[in-house]
């Protein structure tokens, strides 16, 4: 009695020739070998990251708070805009207090001695 060969297709057992059976398993084993080589070489395919069809969601860097960065940039822009509307004396006071780290007392004394 000759040996019978079967493959499963869509859950159904299908009788095939010996040649088809051997070709199928040779390809399966080759595919398995290539996957092992890829793992050994730490090869990563982008397609393996796309589990749900939303690749971008899988590469989001959670350590960076983009919202906070944008908010800070907007606040800096608002401060610059406000400072640009001040007169020269007011700009000088802001610069001395916040950028030159002069205290209010020192600022008042300097203003008093200037008058």
Coordinates of C-alpha atoms in Angstrom, one line a residue, residues 28-98:
X28 CA 8.1 25.8 5.2
X29 CA 11.4 24.7 6.6
X30 CA 13.3 27.3 4.5
X31 CA 11.0 30.0 5.8
X32 CA 11.5 28.9 9.4
X33 CA 15.3 28.9 8.8
X34 CA 15.2 32.5 7.4
X35 CA 13.1 33.6 10.4
X36 CA 15.7 32.1 12.8
X37 CA 18.5 33.9 10.9
X38 CA 16.6 37.2 11.1
X39 CA 16.2 36.7 14.9
X40 CA 19.8 35.9 15.3
X41 CA 20.8 39.0 13.4
X42 CA 18.2 41.1 15.3
X43 CA 16.5 42.0 12.0
X44 CA 13.2 43.9 12.5
X45 CA 10.6 44.4 9.8
X46 CA 8.4 47.4 10.0
X47 CA 5.5 45.2 9.0
X48 CA 5.9 43.3 12.3
X49 CA 5.1 46.5 14.2
X50 CA 1.9 47.1 12.3
X51 CA -0.4 45.0 14.5
X52 CA -3.6 47.1 14.2
X53 CA -3.2 48.9 10.9
X54 CA -1.9 52.1 12.8
X55 CA 1.9 51.9 12.4
X56 CA 2.3 55.5 13.7
X57 CA 0.6 54.6 17.0
X58 CA 3.3 51.9 17.6
X59 CA 6.2 54.3 17.4
X60 CA 5.0 57.2 19.6
X61 CA 7.6 58.3 22.1
X62 CA 5.8 58.6 25.4
X63 CA 8.8 60.1 27.2
X64 CA 8.4 63.4 25.3
X65 CA 5.5 65.5 26.4
X66 CA 4.8 67.3 23.1
X67 CA 1.8 69.1 24.6
X68 CA 4.0 70.6 27.4
X69 CA 6.6 71.7 24.9
X70 CA 4.0 73.4 22.7
X71 CA 2.5 75.1 25.7
X72 CA 5.9 76.3 26.9
X73 CA 6.7 77.7 23.5
X74 CA 3.3 79.5 23.4
X75 CA 4.0 81.0 26.8
X76 CA 7.4 82.2 25.7
X77 CA 6.0 83.8 22.6
X78 CA 3.3 85.5 24.7
X79 CA 5.9 86.9 27.1
X80 CA 8.1 88.1 24.2
X81 CA 5.0 89.8 22.6
X82 CA 4.1 91.5 25.9
X83 CA 7.7 92.7 26.5
X84 CA 7.8 94.1 23.0
X85 CA 4.9 96.4 23.8
X86 CA 6.6 97.9 26.9
X87 CA 8.4 101.2 26.8
X88 CA 12.2 101.4 27.3
X89 CA 12.1 102.0 31.1
X90 CA 9.7 99.1 31.6
X91 CA 11.8 96.8 29.5
X92 CA 14.9 97.8 31.5
X93 CA 13.1 97.0 34.8
X94 CA 12.0 93.5 33.4
X95 CA 15.5 92.8 32.1
X96 CA 17.2 93.8 35.4
X97 CA 14.7 91.8 37.5
X98 CA 14.4 88.6 35.5

